[in-house]
Amino acid sequence: MSETSSHEYQIDSLGTFIGDNNRQAKIMTENIYSMMADGLKKLHESN
């Protein structure tokens, strides 16, 4: 195995890692927004 191919593989897996983190962050943000929306709805209903 040559140095270049292992180096390219590292860049590939890093890109995948970053992509996974972005997807998880997006999901977490969407979850927080839906939780906030639910909370606001409950607040309006209780008033």
mmCIF file of N, CA and C in Angstrom:
data_model
loop_
_atom_site.group_PDB
_atom_site.id
_atom_site.type_symbol
_atom_site.label_atom_id
_atom_site.label_comp_id
_atom_site.label_asym_id
_atom_site.label_seq_id
_atom_site.Cartn_x
_atom_site.Cartn_y
_atom_site.Cartn_z
ATOM 1 N N MET A 1 0.850 -1.203 0.000
ATOM 2 C CA MET A 1 0.000 0.000 0.000
ATOM 3 C C MET A 1 0.882 1.248 0.000
ATOM 4 N N SER A 2 0.618 2.152 -0.925
ATOM 5 C CA SER A 2 1.457 3.344 -1.037
ATOM 6 C C SER A 2 0.961 4.449 -0.103
ATOM 7 N N GLU A 3 1.804 5.445 0.120
ATOM 8 C CA GLU A 3 1.444 6.530 1.037
ATOM 9 C C GLU A 3 0.251 7.334 0.543
ATOM 10 N N THR A 4 0.202 7.578 -0.776
ATOM 11 C CA THR A 4 -0.855 8.436 -1.300
ATOM 12 C C THR A 4 -2.229 7.823 -1.079
ATOM 13 N N SER A 5 -2.382 6.513 -1.312
ATOM 14 C CA SER A 5 -3.708 5.919 -1.176
ATOM 15 C C SER A 5 -4.171 5.923 0.277
ATOM 16 N N SER A 6 -3.260 5.711 1.229
ATOM 17 C CA SER A 6 -3.670 5.736 2.637
ATOM 18 C C SER A 6 -4.005 7.171 3.050
ATOM 19 N N HIS A 7 -3.279 8.132 2.479
ATOM 20 C CA HIS A 7 -3.550 9.542 2.774
ATOM 21 C C HIS A 7 -4.924 9.926 2.232
ATOM 22 N N GLU A 8 -5.234 9.494 1.016
ATOM 23 C CA GLU A 8 -6.542 9.792 0.423
ATOM 24 C C GLU A 8 -7.653 9.153 1.244
ATOM 25 N N TYR A 9 -7.387 7.957 1.745
ATOM 26 C CA TYR A 9 -8.392 7.277 2.560
ATOM 27 C C TYR A 9 -8.668 8.087 3.832
ATOM 28 N N GLN A 10 -7.623 8.638 4.443
ATOM 29 C CA GLN A 10 -7.802 9.444 5.655
ATOM 30 C C GLN A 10 -8.680 10.658 5.368
ATOM 31 N N ILE A 11 -8.437 11.308 4.231
ATOM 32 C CA ILE A 11 -9.242 12.474 3.861
ATOM 33 C C ILE A 11 -10.688 12.044 3.638
ATOM 34 N N ASP A 12 -10.877 10.898 2.962
ATOM 35 C CA ASP A 12 -12.215 10.368 2.716
ATOM 36 C C ASP A 12 -12.959 10.129 4.018
ATOM 37 N N SER A 13 -12.323 9.432 4.950
ATOM 38 C CA SER A 13 -13.009 9.093 6.194
ATOM 39 C C SER A 13 -13.254 10.343 7.037
ATOM 40 N N LEU A 14 -12.378 11.327 6.931
ATOM 41 C CA LEU A 14 -12.584 12.583 7.648
ATOM 42 C C LEU A 14 -13.810 13.300 7.090
ATOM 43 N N GLY A 15 -13.948 13.313 5.763
ATOM 44 C CA GLY A 15 -15.111 13.921 5.137
ATOM 45 C C GLY A 15 -16.386 13.225 5.568
ATOM 46 N N THR A 16 -16.358 11.908 5.642
ATOM 47 C CA THR A 16 -17.522 11.144 6.080
ATOM 48 C C THR A 16 -17.841 11.478 7.529
ATOM 49 N N PHE A 17 -16.794 11.563 8.365
ATOM 50 C CA PHE A 17 -16.955 11.883 9.783
ATOM 51 C C PHE A 17 -17.616 13.251 9.949
ATOM 52 N N ILE A 18 -17.119 14.234 9.218
ATOM 53 C CA ILE A 18 -17.687 15.582 9.297
ATOM 54 C C ILE A 18 -19.132 15.574 8.808
ATOM 55 N N GLY A 19 -19.393 14.837 7.728
ATOM 56 C CA GLY A 19 -20.746 14.742 7.198
ATOM 57 C C GLY A 19 -21.698 14.147 8.226
ATOM 58 N N ASP A 20 -21.259 13.096 8.929
ATOM 59 C CA ASP A 20 -22.093 12.467 9.957
ATOM 60 C C ASP A 20 -22.374 13.450 11.087
ATOM 61 N N ASN A 21 -21.348 14.201 11.506
ATOM 62 C CA ASN A 21 -21.531 15.167 12.588
ATOM 63 C C ASN A 21 -22.514 16.253 12.197
ATOM 64 N N ASN A 22 -22.419 16.728 10.936
ATOM 65 C CA ASN A 22 -23.349 17.757 10.460
ATOM 66 C C ASN A 22 -24.774 17.234 10.478
ATOM 67 N N ARG A 23 -24.945 15.969 10.051
ATOM 68 C CA ARG A 23 -26.286 15.393 10.011
ATOM 69 C C ARG A 23 -26.843 15.284 11.424
ATOM 70 N N GLN A 24 -26.008 14.847 12.371
ATOM 71 C CA GLN A 24 -26.455 14.722 13.765
ATOM 72 C C GLN A 24 -26.797 16.077 14.351
ATOM 73 N N ALA A 25 -25.994 17.083 14.057
ATOM 74 C CA ALA A 25 -26.257 18.432 14.575
ATOM 75 C C ALA A 25 -27.572 18.956 14.018
ATOM 76 N N LYS A 26 -27.835 18.662 12.733
ATOM 77 C CA LYS A 26 -29.076 19.113 12.104
ATOM 78 C C LYS A 26 -30.269 18.439 12.767
ATOM 79 N N ILE A 27 -30.152 17.141 13.022
ATOM 80 C CA ILE A 27 -31.242 16.400 13.668
ATOM 81 C C ILE A 27 -31.488 16.956 15.066
ATOM 82 N N MET A 28 -30.409 17.216 15.810
ATOM 83 C CA MET A 28 -30.553 17.762 17.166
ATOM 84 C C MET A 28 -31.237 19.127 17.120
ATOM 85 N N THR A 29 -30.848 19.966 16.166
ATOM 86 C CA THR A 29 -31.454 21.298 16.038
ATOM 87 C C THR A 29 -32.935 21.175 15.736
ATOM 88 N N GLU A 30 -33.287 20.256 14.815
ATOM 89 C CA GLU A 30 -34.698 20.063 14.474
ATOM 90 C C GLU A 30 -35.478 19.560 15.687
ATOM 91 N N ASN A 31 -34.863 18.680 16.480
ATOM 92 C CA ASN A 31 -35.526 18.170 17.687
ATOM 93 C C ASN A 31 -35.780 19.286 18.679
ATOM 94 N N ILE A 32 -34.774 20.164 18.854
ATOM 95 C CA ILE A 32 -34.911 21.280 19.798
ATOM 96 C C ILE A 32 -36.035 22.212 19.338
ATOM 97 N N TYR A 33 -36.069 22.504 18.028
ATOM 98 C CA TYR A 33 -37.115 23.386 17.506
ATOM 99 C C TYR A 33 -38.499 22.792 17.716
ATOM 100 N N SER A 34 -38.650 21.481 17.460
ATOM 101 C CA SER A 34 -39.974 20.873 17.620
ATOM 102 C C SER A 34 -40.360 20.826 19.092
ATOM 103 N N MET A 35 -39.380 20.640 19.983
ATOM 104 C CA MET A 35 -39.668 20.659 21.420
ATOM 105 C C MET A 35 -40.121 22.055 21.842
ATOM 106 N N MET A 36 -39.452 23.100 21.323
ATOM 107 C CA MET A 36 -39.830 24.473 21.644
ATOM 108 C C MET A 36 -41.228 24.768 21.121
ATOM 109 N N ALA A 37 -41.543 24.300 19.905
ATOM 110 C CA ALA A 37 -42.863 24.527 19.323
ATOM 111 C C ALA A 37 -43.927 23.845 20.181
ATOM 112 N N ASP A 38 -43.641 22.627 20.631
ATOM 113 C CA ASP A 38 -44.586 21.913 21.500
ATOM 114 C C ASP A 38 -44.794 22.688 22.804
ATOM 115 N N GLY A 39 -43.705 23.186 23.371
ATOM 116 C CA GLY A 39 -43.789 23.937 24.616
ATOM 117 C C GLY A 39 -44.634 25.186 24.461
ATOM 118 N N LEU A 40 -44.445 25.911 23.337
ATOM 119 C CA LEU A 40 -45.233 27.121 23.085
ATOM 120 C C LEU A 40 -46.705 26.772 22.917
ATOM 121 N N LYS A 41 -46.971 25.662 22.221
ATOM 122 C CA LYS A 41 -48.356 25.242 22.006
ATOM 123 C C LYS A 41 -49.026 24.947 23.348
ATOM 124 N N LYS A 42 -48.320 24.220 24.218
ATOM 125 C CA LYS A 42 -48.864 23.881 25.537
ATOM 126 C C LYS A 42 -49.113 25.137 26.353
ATOM 127 N N LEU A 43 -48.184 26.100 26.236
ATOM 128 C CA LEU A 43 -48.308 27.362 26.966
ATOM 129 C C LEU A 43 -49.571 28.092 26.525
ATOM 130 N N HIS A 44 -49.812 28.172 25.218
ATOM 131 C CA HIS A 44 -51.003 28.843 24.690
ATOM 132 C C HIS A 44 -52.274 28.123 25.123
ATOM 133 N N GLU A 45 -52.234 26.784 25.118
ATOM 134 C CA GLU A 45 -53.419 26.016 25.484
ATOM 135 C C GLU A 45 -53.764 26.187 26.962
ATOM 136 N N SER A 46 -52.734 26.337 27.809
ATOM 137 C CA SER A 46 -52.989 26.430 29.247
ATOM 138 C C SER A 46 -53.495 27.815 29.648
ATOM 139 N N ASN A 47 -53.242 28.831 28.828
ATOM 140 C CA ASN A 47 -53.687 30.192 29.171
ATOM 141 C C ASN A 47 -55.151 30.422 28.882
#
